[in-house]
Amino acid sequence: MTGPAVPQRLAAPEPGWTDTVDVVVIGSGIAGLTAALKARELGSVLVVTKDVVASGSTQWAQGGIAAALDPEDSPEEHLQDTLVAGAGLSDPEAVRVLVTEGPDAVRDLIELGARFDTVDGDLSLGREGGHHRNRIAHAGGDATGAEIERALVAAVKRADDIRLIEHALVIDLLTAEDGAIAGVTLHVMGEGQLDGVGAVRSRVVILASGGIGQLYAATTNPSVSTGDGMALALRAGAKVRDLEFVQFHPTVLWLGKSAKGQQPLVSEAVRGEGAFLVDHEGNRFMQGQHELADLAPRDIVAKAIMRRMLATGKDHVYLDARHFGDEKWRVRFPTILAACRSHGIDPVRELIPVAPACHYSSGGVWTDLHGQTSVPGLYACGEVACTGVHGANRLASNSLLEGLVFARRIAAQLANGLPELREPAVDTRVPGLVDADVVPELQRAMTVGAGVIRSASGLSEAGAALGKLIEQPAGEPGTPGWEVTNLVTVASALIEAATAREESRGSHWREDYPDRDDRHWSGNLDLTLPSEGQSARPVSTFVPHGSEERQHG
């Protein structure tokens, strides 16, 4: 066990108010809002989101949503591309669910009001890395996520039977004596009578809280992506899977060595339209790396960029899209064009400096094919979940589709009957909290030791650094301290998994174990956080691929 000991429960004031609903949804991206819209037919629904409703990762998605919508395409071809990208660890049944239910789910999204780009009345479909067909539906050129989020938010606000609490952080899950879900505790930053820490009892909790990007110094994720859902689930005894597989997007706008936090993404769709990577001397370096060259799966491109950076001693490479011309940039990629120009780069005439940055967690809270986690009454969908679709590396533009499809499946499962409302058990765990000021040190340790390139020594150093950060005296309970405690909890589990997997596969790259090892590592790593006093260390269990059947129907 390599990960540092982490708190079993967040230190927080006792709840000053209580409420009761049937379903609590944590998160307001495509997964959370879809789940809420579908679940409202089953009972009362409360959506809790940390910022304003549209502040999550969905709105930042540029490329689009992948589905076999072209008559010449097929779910089977989409399945094969997804399995290849997953590097042997995707669950074929989960992928089949995604690709077969995906087209109808996208059509329903259009009926809901999402306006995708069209040509002569037909959907305009682009291509991204790892896809052998044009199957990426996009909106506003490169503003797909913002358009999907707009349509979903409008639908939720039209639904009088969905309650929405913004500016609220869920602190911990409430569980009954038998470990099943009984509700949540949360802190609301000014919501009429619901202010401060409270408790909401519920029959079901659906986690749709997004990713973990703020673990790293540079990320495409918004500031709210602090791993809250994964940490909540771990503290409630849930199983998480494949946390070592963190996808670093290969082409993120490089803003200099001192740049921190959320960085502008240069979508893979730019390469899908014909842009290509070059080094500082203008040499193209993706030929010979993969049959798709610049459109290879993200792990291949990110590794090739890192190798070229190491070989040349440079801290970035370039993306060349000057041949697009002004009109194509303005029509197809207006958001990226504006972002580049706001930082003094004109992609119509100049090379775009890019480097890999943390983008997406392919692992997360384990679920079956209906979104049920290992904790009864706790469901998960979207980036916080590990449905089995992504394996060791997510295929481009499958994330929005996964959130959409599996949120719908959760609601369909719950339509069979909601569980009884349970009485929360008395929580005897000693609470803990990490100092909110350690975020820069945490991000530095994770970027250096558990970033794109990993090794036993680097991971050990990152784990030791985390251990020291946890030991620092914490301040008063509040959102900053709760968020950093969640980050440290997820970081410790990630380090445990990355240390255990002694091979390179997909988005997990060990320079001390540079080869893929199907003989020993064709399987998944599950992690749990045992309930042992004040704190505990993550424990990993290896599950050989194909040895476990997910429930499906």
Short mmCIF file of C-alpha atoms in Angstrom, two decimals, residues 37-533:
data_model
loop_
_atom_site.label_atom_id
_atom_site.label_comp_id
_atom_site.label_asym_id
_atom_site.label_seq_id
_atom_site.Cartn_x
_atom_site.Cartn_y
_atom_site.Cartn_z
CA LEU A 37 -34.80 15.17 -16.64
CA LYS A 38 -35.42 11.44 -16.94
CA ALA A 39 -35.74 10.74 -13.19
CA ARG A 40 -38.35 13.45 -12.55
CA GLU A 41 -40.98 11.05 -13.89
CA LEU A 42 -40.20 8.74 -10.96
CA GLY A 43 -40.28 11.09 -7.98
CA SER A 44 -38.97 14.35 -6.54
CA VAL A 45 -35.54 15.38 -7.84
CA LEU A 46 -32.93 17.74 -6.39
CA VAL A 47 -29.91 18.79 -8.48
CA VAL A 48 -26.94 20.06 -6.46
CA THR A 49 -24.14 21.88 -8.27
CA LYS A 50 -21.03 23.62 -6.91
CA ASP A 51 -21.22 26.74 -9.03
CA VAL A 52 -23.89 28.02 -11.40
CA VAL A 53 -25.67 25.27 -13.26
CA ALA A 54 -23.63 25.67 -16.48
CA SER A 55 -20.16 25.86 -14.94
CA GLY A 56 -18.96 22.27 -15.39
CA SER A 57 -16.88 20.52 -18.04
CA THR A 58 -19.69 19.95 -20.55
CA GLN A 59 -19.78 23.56 -21.68
CA TRP A 60 -16.05 23.42 -22.53
CA ALA A 61 -16.35 20.41 -24.85
CA GLN A 62 -15.30 21.63 -28.30
CA GLY A 63 -15.05 18.70 -30.68
CA GLY A 64 -18.50 17.20 -30.40
CA ILE A 65 -20.40 14.04 -29.63
CA ALA A 66 -19.60 10.78 -31.42
CA ALA A 67 -22.33 8.50 -32.76
CA ALA A 68 -22.99 6.38 -35.86
CA LEU A 69 -25.43 8.86 -37.41
CA ASP A 70 -24.20 8.66 -41.01
CA PRO A 71 -25.95 6.03 -43.22
CA GLU A 72 -22.51 4.76 -44.28
CA ASP A 73 -21.38 4.36 -40.66
CA SER A 74 -22.44 1.65 -38.21
CA PRO A 75 -22.45 1.02 -34.46
CA GLU A 76 -20.15 -1.94 -35.10
CA GLU A 77 -17.48 0.30 -36.64
CA HIS A 78 -17.83 2.75 -33.75
CA LEU A 79 -17.45 -0.19 -31.37
CA GLN A 80 -14.24 -1.35 -33.03
CA ASP A 81 -12.67 2.13 -32.94
CA THR A 82 -13.59 2.43 -29.23
CA LEU A 83 -12.11 -0.98 -28.37
CA VAL A 84 -8.86 -0.16 -30.18
CA ALA A 85 -8.51 3.13 -28.31
CA GLY A 86 -9.23 1.36 -25.00
CA ALA A 87 -6.03 -0.70 -25.44
CA GLY A 88 -7.54 -4.02 -24.43
CA LEU A 89 -9.33 -2.92 -21.25
CA SER A 90 -12.70 -1.65 -22.49
CA ASP A 91 -15.70 -3.79 -21.56
CA PRO A 92 -17.15 -4.90 -24.93
CA GLU A 93 -20.68 -5.10 -23.50
CA ALA A 94 -20.48 -1.55 -22.15
CA VAL A 95 -19.13 -0.30 -25.47
CA ARG A 96 -21.93 -2.07 -27.33
CA VAL A 97 -24.47 -0.33 -25.11
CA LEU A 98 -22.83 3.00 -25.88
CA VAL A 99 -22.69 2.66 -29.66
CA THR A 100 -26.11 1.04 -30.15
CA GLU A 101 -28.07 3.38 -27.87
CA GLY A 102 -25.99 6.44 -28.79
CA PRO A 103 -27.64 7.48 -32.06
CA ASP A 104 -31.16 7.56 -30.60
CA ALA A 105 -29.87 9.39 -27.52
CA VAL A 106 -28.36 12.10 -29.73
CA ARG A 107 -31.60 12.36 -31.73
CA ASP A 108 -33.51 12.84 -28.47
CA LEU A 109 -31.07 15.58 -27.53
CA ILE A 110 -31.87 17.30 -30.82
CA GLU A 111 -35.60 16.97 -30.11
CA LEU A 112 -34.95 18.54 -26.71
CA GLY A 113 -33.64 21.63 -28.49
CA ALA A 114 -29.89 21.16 -29.06
CA ARG A 115 -28.97 22.72 -32.41
CA PHE A 116 -26.15 20.87 -34.19
CA ASP A 117 -24.41 22.12 -37.32
CA THR A 118 -25.91 20.93 -40.61
CA VAL A 119 -25.10 20.94 -44.32
CA ASP A 120 -28.11 20.95 -46.68
CA GLY A 121 -30.32 19.81 -43.83
CA ASP A 122 -28.14 16.86 -42.79
CA LEU A 123 -25.91 16.76 -39.73
CA SER A 124 -22.38 17.96 -40.43
CA LEU A 125 -20.16 15.16 -39.13
CA GLY A 126 -16.44 15.62 -38.46
CA ARG A 127 -13.64 13.22 -37.61
CA GLU A 128 -11.25 13.06 -34.65
CA GLY A 129 -8.35 10.94 -33.47
CA GLY A 130 -8.94 7.18 -33.49
CA HIS A 131 -12.11 7.34 -35.62
CA HIS A 132 -12.13 5.75 -39.07
CA ARG A 133 -15.41 7.47 -40.00
CA ASN A 134 -16.83 10.98 -39.86
CA ARG A 135 -19.16 10.59 -36.87
CA ILE A 136 -18.61 13.67 -34.69
CA ALA A 137 -21.72 15.85 -34.50
CA HIS A 138 -20.79 19.42 -33.56
CA ALA A 139 -22.49 22.73 -32.84
CA GLY A 140 -21.37 26.29 -33.41
CA GLY A 141 -18.30 24.91 -35.15
CA ASP A 142 -16.36 24.16 -31.95
CA ALA A 143 -18.88 25.05 -29.23
CA THR A 144 -20.73 21.74 -28.99
CA GLY A 145 -20.65 21.41 -25.21
CA ALA A 146 -21.93 24.93 -24.70
CA GLU A 147 -24.88 24.29 -27.02
CA ILE A 148 -25.75 20.96 -25.35
CA GLU A 149 -25.51 22.55 -21.92
CA ARG A 150 -27.71 25.45 -23.06
CA ALA A 151 -30.42 23.08 -24.26
CA LEU A 152 -30.31 20.94 -21.11
CA VAL A 153 -30.31 23.91 -18.72
CA ALA A 154 -33.29 25.39 -20.54
CA ALA A 155 -35.15 22.08 -20.26
CA VAL A 156 -34.38 21.77 -16.55
CA LYS A 157 -35.50 25.33 -15.86
CA ARG A 158 -38.77 24.62 -17.69
CA ALA A 159 -39.33 21.60 -15.44
CA ASP A 160 -41.10 22.84 -12.31
CA ASP A 161 -40.66 19.44 -10.64
CA ILE A 162 -36.83 19.64 -10.59
CA ARG A 163 -35.32 21.62 -7.74
CA LEU A 164 -31.90 23.14 -8.32
CA ILE A 165 -29.44 24.31 -5.68
CA GLU A 166 -26.45 26.20 -7.07
CA HIS A 167 -23.29 27.17 -5.17
CA ALA A 168 -23.48 24.05 -3.02
CA LEU A 169 -20.84 21.44 -2.24
CA VAL A 170 -21.85 17.95 -1.17
CA ILE A 171 -19.68 17.12 1.85
CA ASP A 172 -20.33 13.42 2.40
CA LEU A 173 -22.79 10.67 1.62
CA LEU A 174 -25.13 9.46 4.36
CA THR A 175 -25.40 5.69 4.65
CA ALA A 176 -27.65 3.35 6.58
CA GLU A 177 -26.51 0.61 8.98
CA ASP A 178 -26.22 -1.85 6.08
CA GLY A 179 -24.10 0.56 4.03
CA ALA A 180 -26.84 1.57 1.59
CA ILE A 181 -27.40 5.21 0.63
CA ALA A 182 -29.56 7.32 2.92
CA GLY A 183 -28.81 10.83 1.59
CA VAL A 184 -26.12 13.51 1.64
CA THR A 185 -24.72 16.30 3.74
CA LEU A 186 -23.97 19.52 1.89
CA HIS A 187 -22.95 23.11 2.35
CA VAL A 188 -24.99 25.79 0.60
CA MET A 189 -23.44 29.20 0.09
CA GLY A 190 -26.58 31.32 0.42
CA GLU A 191 -29.83 29.73 -0.83
CA GLY A 192 -32.63 31.47 1.02
CA GLN A 193 -33.46 29.38 4.06
CA LEU A 194 -31.07 26.65 2.98
CA ASP A 195 -27.78 28.24 4.00
CA GLY A 196 -24.73 26.59 5.52
CA VAL A 197 -24.43 22.87 6.24
CA GLY A 198 -27.55 20.74 5.93
CA ALA A 199 -28.65 17.17 5.34
CA VAL A 200 -30.88 15.86 2.57
CA ARG A 201 -32.31 12.39 2.99
CA SER A 202 -32.99 10.53 -0.25
CA ARG A 203 -33.74 7.09 -1.68
CA VAL A 204 -31.09 7.42 -4.39
CA VAL A 205 -28.01 9.53 -5.06
CA ILE A 206 -26.70 9.92 -8.62
CA LEU A 207 -23.09 11.07 -8.90
CA ALA A 208 -22.46 13.15 -12.03
CA SER A 209 -19.84 15.47 -10.58
CA GLY A 210 -17.20 15.39 -13.33
CA GLY A 211 -13.46 14.86 -13.20
CA ILE A 212 -10.18 15.43 -11.40
CA GLY A 213 -8.32 17.93 -13.57
CA GLN A 214 -7.35 20.23 -10.70
CA LEU A 215 -4.98 17.51 -9.46
CA TYR A 216 -2.51 18.84 -12.04
CA ALA A 217 -0.85 22.19 -12.64
CA ALA A 218 -2.16 22.43 -16.21
CA THR A 219 -5.55 21.09 -17.25
CA THR A 220 -8.39 21.72 -19.65
CA ASN A 221 -10.87 21.24 -16.79
CA PRO A 222 -12.67 24.10 -15.03
CA SER A 223 -11.85 25.03 -11.43
CA VAL A 224 -14.79 22.98 -10.09
CA SER A 225 -13.18 19.69 -11.22
CA THR A 226 -11.73 18.68 -7.85
CA GLY A 227 -12.60 14.99 -7.76
CA ASP A 228 -15.45 15.47 -5.28
CA GLY A 229 -17.61 12.61 -6.53
CA MET A 230 -14.80 10.04 -6.52
CA ALA A 231 -13.76 11.10 -3.03
CA LEU A 232 -17.36 10.95 -1.76
CA ALA A 233 -17.74 7.47 -3.17
CA LEU A 234 -14.45 6.24 -1.71
CA ARG A 235 -15.36 7.50 1.76
CA ALA A 236 -18.73 5.73 1.50
CA GLY A 237 -16.98 2.43 0.76
CA ALA A 238 -17.52 2.37 -3.02
CA LYS A 239 -15.17 0.67 -5.42
CA VAL A 240 -13.30 2.84 -7.92
CA ARG A 241 -11.59 1.46 -11.00
CA ASP A 242 -8.82 2.36 -13.47
CA LEU A 243 -7.76 5.63 -11.81
CA GLU A 244 -4.26 5.27 -13.27
CA PHE A 245 -5.62 5.99 -16.74
CA VAL A 246 -5.62 9.79 -16.88
CA GLN A 247 -5.87 11.14 -20.38
CA PHE A 248 -3.61 14.07 -21.19
CA HIS A 249 -4.96 15.90 -24.21
CA PRO A 250 -2.08 16.26 -26.67
CA THR A 251 -2.92 19.71 -28.01
CA VAL A 252 -3.55 22.27 -25.29
CA LEU A 253 -2.52 25.85 -25.98
CA TRP A 254 0.92 26.37 -24.42
CA LEU A 255 0.93 29.65 -22.50
CA GLY A 256 4.40 29.49 -20.97
CA LYS A 257 6.11 27.69 -18.11
CA SER A 258 4.35 29.71 -15.43
CA ALA A 259 0.80 29.09 -16.69
CA LYS A 260 -1.42 27.33 -14.13
CA GLY A 261 -5.01 26.10 -13.88
CA GLN A 262 -7.42 25.74 -16.78
CA GLN A 263 -5.72 26.08 -20.17
CA PRO A 264 -7.41 26.58 -23.57
CA LEU A 265 -8.01 23.36 -25.49
CA VAL A 266 -7.18 23.11 -29.19
CA SER A 267 -9.68 20.47 -30.21
CA GLU A 268 -8.72 17.26 -31.93
CA ALA A 269 -11.23 18.30 -34.59
CA VAL A 270 -8.63 20.81 -35.83
CA ARG A 271 -6.40 17.87 -36.77
CA GLY A 272 -9.50 16.13 -38.08
CA GLU A 273 -9.82 18.96 -40.58
CA GLY A 274 -6.22 18.58 -41.72
CA ALA A 275 -3.94 20.39 -39.25
CA PHE A 276 -0.70 18.62 -38.36
CA LEU A 277 1.99 18.67 -35.69
CA VAL A 278 5.53 19.93 -36.22
CA ASP A 279 8.55 20.51 -33.99
CA HIS A 280 10.53 23.76 -33.65
CA GLU A 281 12.35 23.04 -36.90
CA GLY A 282 9.14 22.46 -38.83
CA ASN A 283 9.50 18.68 -39.00
CA ARG A 284 6.34 16.59 -38.99
CA PHE A 285 6.83 13.75 -36.52
CA MET A 286 3.59 11.71 -36.44
CA GLN A 287 4.23 9.81 -39.69
CA GLY A 288 5.30 6.28 -38.86
CA GLN A 289 3.96 6.54 -35.29
CA HIS A 290 0.50 5.20 -36.21
CA GLU A 291 -1.55 4.42 -39.32
CA LEU A 292 -3.66 7.53 -38.64
CA ALA A 293 -0.57 9.74 -38.13
CA ASP A 294 -1.73 13.06 -36.63
CA LEU A 295 -5.17 11.55 -35.99
CA ALA A 296 -3.88 8.64 -33.90
CA PRO A 297 -5.54 7.99 -30.51
CA ARG A 298 -4.72 10.59 -27.89
CA ASP A 299 -2.27 8.49 -25.88
CA ILE A 300 -0.20 7.84 -29.01
CA VAL A 301 -0.11 11.53 -29.94
CA ALA A 302 0.60 12.71 -26.39
CA LYS A 303 3.49 10.26 -26.03
CA ALA A 304 4.91 11.26 -29.42
CA ILE A 305 4.79 14.92 -28.41
CA MET A 306 6.48 14.19 -25.08
CA ARG A 307 9.21 12.17 -26.80
CA ARG A 308 9.83 14.98 -29.27
CA MET A 309 9.94 17.53 -26.45
CA LEU A 310 12.44 15.39 -24.53
CA ALA A 311 14.56 14.86 -27.64
CA THR A 312 14.68 18.55 -28.55
CA GLY A 313 14.81 19.99 -25.04
CA LYS A 314 11.72 22.10 -25.77
CA ASP A 315 8.63 22.44 -23.59
CA HIS A 316 6.10 22.49 -26.46
CA VAL A 317 5.58 21.66 -30.12
CA TYR A 318 3.41 23.35 -32.75
CA LEU A 319 0.16 22.72 -34.57
CA ASP A 320 0.13 23.96 -38.17
CA ALA A 321 -3.30 24.95 -39.50
CA ARG A 322 -2.28 27.99 -41.51
CA HIS A 323 -3.57 26.38 -44.69
CA PHE A 324 -7.16 26.57 -43.35
CA GLY A 325 -7.39 30.22 -44.25
CA ASP A 326 -9.39 32.92 -42.48
CA GLU A 327 -12.90 31.78 -43.43
CA LYS A 328 -12.51 28.16 -42.28
CA TRP A 329 -11.10 29.31 -38.96
CA ARG A 330 -13.98 31.77 -38.44
CA VAL A 331 -16.75 29.34 -39.40
CA ARG A 332 -15.51 25.96 -38.13
CA PHE A 333 -13.41 26.95 -35.11
CA PRO A 334 -14.51 30.38 -33.86
CA THR A 335 -13.99 29.56 -30.17
CA ILE A 336 -10.43 28.29 -30.67
CA LEU A 337 -9.64 31.20 -32.99
CA ALA A 338 -10.80 33.68 -30.35
CA ALA A 339 -8.85 31.90 -27.59
CA CYS A 340 -5.63 31.90 -29.64
CA ARG A 341 -5.97 35.54 -30.60
CA SER A 342 -6.72 36.54 -27.02
CA HIS A 343 -3.26 35.17 -26.16
CA GLY A 344 -1.55 36.95 -29.05
CA ILE A 345 -1.47 34.03 -31.50
CA ASP A 346 -3.08 34.25 -34.94
CA PRO A 347 -3.55 30.66 -36.18
CA VAL A 348 -4.44 31.91 -39.65
CA ARG A 349 -0.85 33.09 -40.09
CA GLU A 350 1.11 31.51 -37.23
CA LEU A 351 1.91 28.12 -35.78
CA ILE A 352 -0.01 27.29 -32.60
CA PRO A 353 2.20 26.31 -29.62
CA VAL A 354 0.75 23.22 -27.91
CA ALA A 355 1.66 20.73 -25.19
CA PRO A 356 -0.20 17.90 -23.38
CA ALA A 357 -2.29 18.76 -20.30
CA CYS A 358 -4.61 16.79 -18.02
CA HIS A 359 -7.92 16.39 -19.81
CA TYR A 360 -10.03 13.40 -18.75
CA SER A 361 -10.16 10.59 -16.22
CA SER A 362 -10.95 7.33 -18.01
CA GLY A 363 -11.41 5.61 -14.65
CA GLY A 364 -13.77 6.46 -11.83
CA VAL A 365 -16.45 5.01 -9.60
CA TRP A 366 -17.18 1.48 -10.81
CA THR A 367 -20.69 0.88 -12.15
CA ASP A 368 -22.60 -1.91 -13.80
CA LEU A 369 -24.33 -1.36 -17.13
CA HIS A 370 -27.18 0.43 -15.40
CA GLY A 371 -24.99 2.90 -13.53
CA GLN A 372 -25.29 1.15 -10.15
CA THR A 373 -22.13 1.36 -8.04
CA SER A 374 -20.98 -1.14 -5.44
CA VAL A 375 -22.92 0.85 -2.80
CA PRO A 376 -26.69 0.14 -2.92
CA GLY A 377 -28.64 3.23 -3.92
CA LEU A 378 -25.57 5.07 -5.26
CA TYR A 379 -25.41 5.53 -9.02
CA ALA A 380 -22.79 7.26 -11.17
CA CYS A 381 -22.55 8.53 -14.75
CA GLY A 382 -20.32 10.81 -16.79
CA GLU A 383 -16.65 11.38 -16.09
CA VAL A 384 -16.94 10.47 -12.40
CA ALA A 385 -17.98 6.94 -13.39
CA CYS A 386 -16.09 3.95 -14.77
CA THR A 387 -18.71 2.24 -16.92
CA GLY A 388 -16.17 0.08 -18.74
CA VAL A 389 -16.44 2.03 -22.00
CA HIS A 390 -13.09 3.82 -22.06
CA GLY A 391 -10.66 1.18 -20.85
CA ALA A 392 -7.10 2.49 -20.82
CA ASN A 393 -7.78 5.49 -23.06
CA ARG A 394 -10.98 7.30 -24.03
CA LEU A 395 -11.78 7.61 -27.72
CA ALA A 396 -12.29 11.23 -28.75
CA SER A 397 -15.85 12.59 -28.32
CA ASN A 398 -17.13 9.45 -26.57
CA SER A 399 -17.39 11.29 -23.25
CA LEU A 400 -20.49 13.37 -23.98
CA LEU A 401 -22.15 10.31 -25.47
CA GLU A 402 -21.29 8.17 -22.44
CA GLY A 403 -22.78 10.72 -20.05
CA LEU A 404 -25.94 10.91 -22.15
CA VAL A 405 -26.43 7.17 -22.66
CA PHE A 406 -25.70 5.98 -19.13
CA ALA A 407 -27.72 8.75 -17.45
CA ARG A 408 -30.69 7.50 -19.46
CA ARG A 409 -29.95 3.92 -18.41
CA ILE A 410 -29.89 4.90 -14.73
CA ALA A 411 -33.35 6.44 -15.06
CA ALA A 412 -34.61 3.36 -16.91
CA GLN A 413 -33.30 1.15 -14.11
CA LEU A 414 -34.88 3.31 -11.41
CA ALA A 415 -38.20 3.10 -13.25
CA ASN A 416 -38.37 -0.49 -11.96
CA GLY A 417 -38.85 0.96 -8.47
CA LEU A 418 -37.00 3.31 -6.14
CA PRO A 419 -35.57 1.80 -2.94
CA GLU A 420 -37.13 2.60 0.42
CA LEU A 421 -36.03 5.72 2.28
CA ARG A 422 -33.47 4.60 4.86
CA GLU A 423 -32.50 5.98 8.24
CA PRO A 424 -28.92 7.34 8.29
CA ALA A 425 -26.62 5.50 10.68
CA VAL A 426 -24.68 7.35 13.34
CA ASP A 427 -21.28 8.19 11.82
CA THR A 428 -18.57 7.25 14.32
CA ARG A 429 -15.60 7.97 12.06
CA VAL A 430 -13.24 10.68 13.28
CA PRO A 431 -13.42 13.64 10.84
CA GLY A 432 -10.36 15.10 9.15
CA LEU A 433 -9.38 17.97 6.88
CA VAL A 434 -6.37 18.94 4.75
CA ASP A 435 -4.97 22.48 4.72
CA ALA A 436 -6.50 24.44 1.81
CA ASP A 437 -3.18 26.17 1.10
CA VAL A 438 -1.43 23.01 -0.14
CA VAL A 439 -3.03 23.02 -3.61
CA PRO A 440 0.03 24.37 -5.51
CA GLU A 441 2.33 21.82 -3.82
CA LEU A 442 -0.16 19.03 -4.50
CA GLN A 443 -0.43 19.96 -8.18
CA ARG A 444 3.34 20.20 -8.51
CA ALA A 445 3.86 16.76 -6.94
CA MET A 446 1.22 15.13 -9.14
CA THR A 447 2.42 16.81 -12.34
CA VAL A 448 6.03 15.73 -11.80
CA GLY A 449 5.45 12.29 -10.29
CA ALA A 450 2.13 11.10 -11.69
CA GLY A 451 1.78 13.05 -14.94
CA VAL A 452 2.29 11.94 -18.54
CA ILE A 453 5.53 10.04 -17.76
CA ARG A 454 5.68 7.91 -14.61
CA SER A 455 8.13 5.68 -12.76
CA ALA A 456 8.34 3.88 -9.43
CA SER A 457 10.65 6.54 -8.01
CA GLY A 458 8.55 9.44 -9.26
CA LEU A 459 5.33 7.94 -7.92
CA SER A 460 7.01 7.22 -4.58
CA GLU A 461 8.14 10.81 -4.32
CA ALA A 462 4.66 12.06 -5.16
CA GLY A 463 3.19 9.79 -2.49
CA ALA A 464 5.69 11.01 0.09
CA ALA A 465 4.88 14.62 -0.79
CA LEU A 466 1.16 13.93 -0.35
CA GLY A 467 1.82 12.36 3.03
CA LYS A 468 3.55 15.52 4.23
CA LEU A 469 0.73 17.72 2.91
CA ILE A 470 -1.87 15.68 4.78
CA GLU A 471 0.08 16.10 8.02
CA GLN A 472 -0.01 19.91 7.86
CA PRO A 473 -2.46 21.44 10.34
CA ALA A 474 -5.76 22.27 8.67
CA GLY A 475 -7.70 25.50 9.02
CA GLU A 476 -11.41 25.97 9.57
CA PRO A 477 -13.82 23.75 7.62
CA GLY A 478 -15.04 25.31 4.39
CA THR A 479 -15.19 24.77 0.65
CA PRO A 480 -11.42 25.25 -0.03
CA GLY A 481 -10.45 22.72 2.63
CA TRP A 482 -13.12 20.24 1.58
CA GLU A 483 -12.06 20.46 -2.06
CA VAL A 484 -8.36 19.95 -1.37
CA THR A 485 -9.15 17.02 0.94
CA ASN A 486 -11.10 15.47 -1.91
CA LEU A 487 -8.17 16.09 -4.28
CA VAL A 488 -5.70 14.47 -1.88
CA THR A 489 -8.02 11.49 -1.42
CA VAL A 490 -8.24 10.89 -5.17
CA ALA A 491 -4.52 11.57 -5.64
CA SER A 492 -3.60 8.93 -3.09
CA ALA A 493 -5.77 6.35 -4.85
CA LEU A 494 -4.37 7.32 -8.25
CA ILE A 495 -0.80 6.93 -7.01
CA GLU A 496 -1.66 3.53 -5.55
CA ALA A 497 -3.07 2.34 -8.89
CA ALA A 498 -0.28 3.85 -11.01
CA THR A 499 2.36 2.26 -8.77
CA ALA A 500 0.69 -1.14 -8.90
CA ARG A 501 0.35 -1.28 -12.70
CA GLU A 502 3.87 -2.19 -13.82
CA GLU A 503 3.40 -1.75 -17.55
CA SER A 504 2.65 0.95 -20.11
CA ARG A 505 -0.83 0.83 -21.61
CA GLY A 506 -3.07 3.50 -23.08
CA SER A 507 -2.75 6.73 -21.13
CA HIS A 508 -0.64 5.10 -18.37
CA TRP A 509 3.04 5.44 -19.35
CA ARG A 510 5.71 3.92 -17.08
CA GLU A 511 9.23 4.66 -18.34
CA ASP A 512 10.54 1.87 -16.06
CA TYR A 513 8.04 -0.59 -17.61
CA PRO A 514 7.81 0.74 -21.18
CA ASP A 515 5.95 -2.19 -22.77
CA ARG A 516 2.35 -3.34 -22.68
CA ASP A 517 2.17 -6.62 -20.75
CA ASP A 518 -0.99 -8.55 -21.59
CA ARG A 519 0.25 -11.65 -19.81
CA HIS A 520 0.27 -10.03 -16.38
CA TRP A 521 -1.77 -6.83 -16.69
CA SER A 522 -4.72 -7.54 -18.96
CA GLY A 523 -7.23 -6.50 -16.35
CA ASN A 524 -8.49 -3.71 -14.12
CA LEU A 525 -7.33 -2.29 -10.81
CA ASP A 526 -10.07 -1.70 -8.26
CA LEU A 527 -9.47 0.46 -5.20
CA THR A 528 -11.35 0.88 -1.95
CA LEU A 529 -10.84 2.93 1.18
CA PRO A 530 -11.36 0.70 4.23
CA SER A 531 -13.11 2.20 7.24
CA GLU A 532 -10.34 2.14 9.82
CA GLY A 533 -10.47 4.83 12.48
#
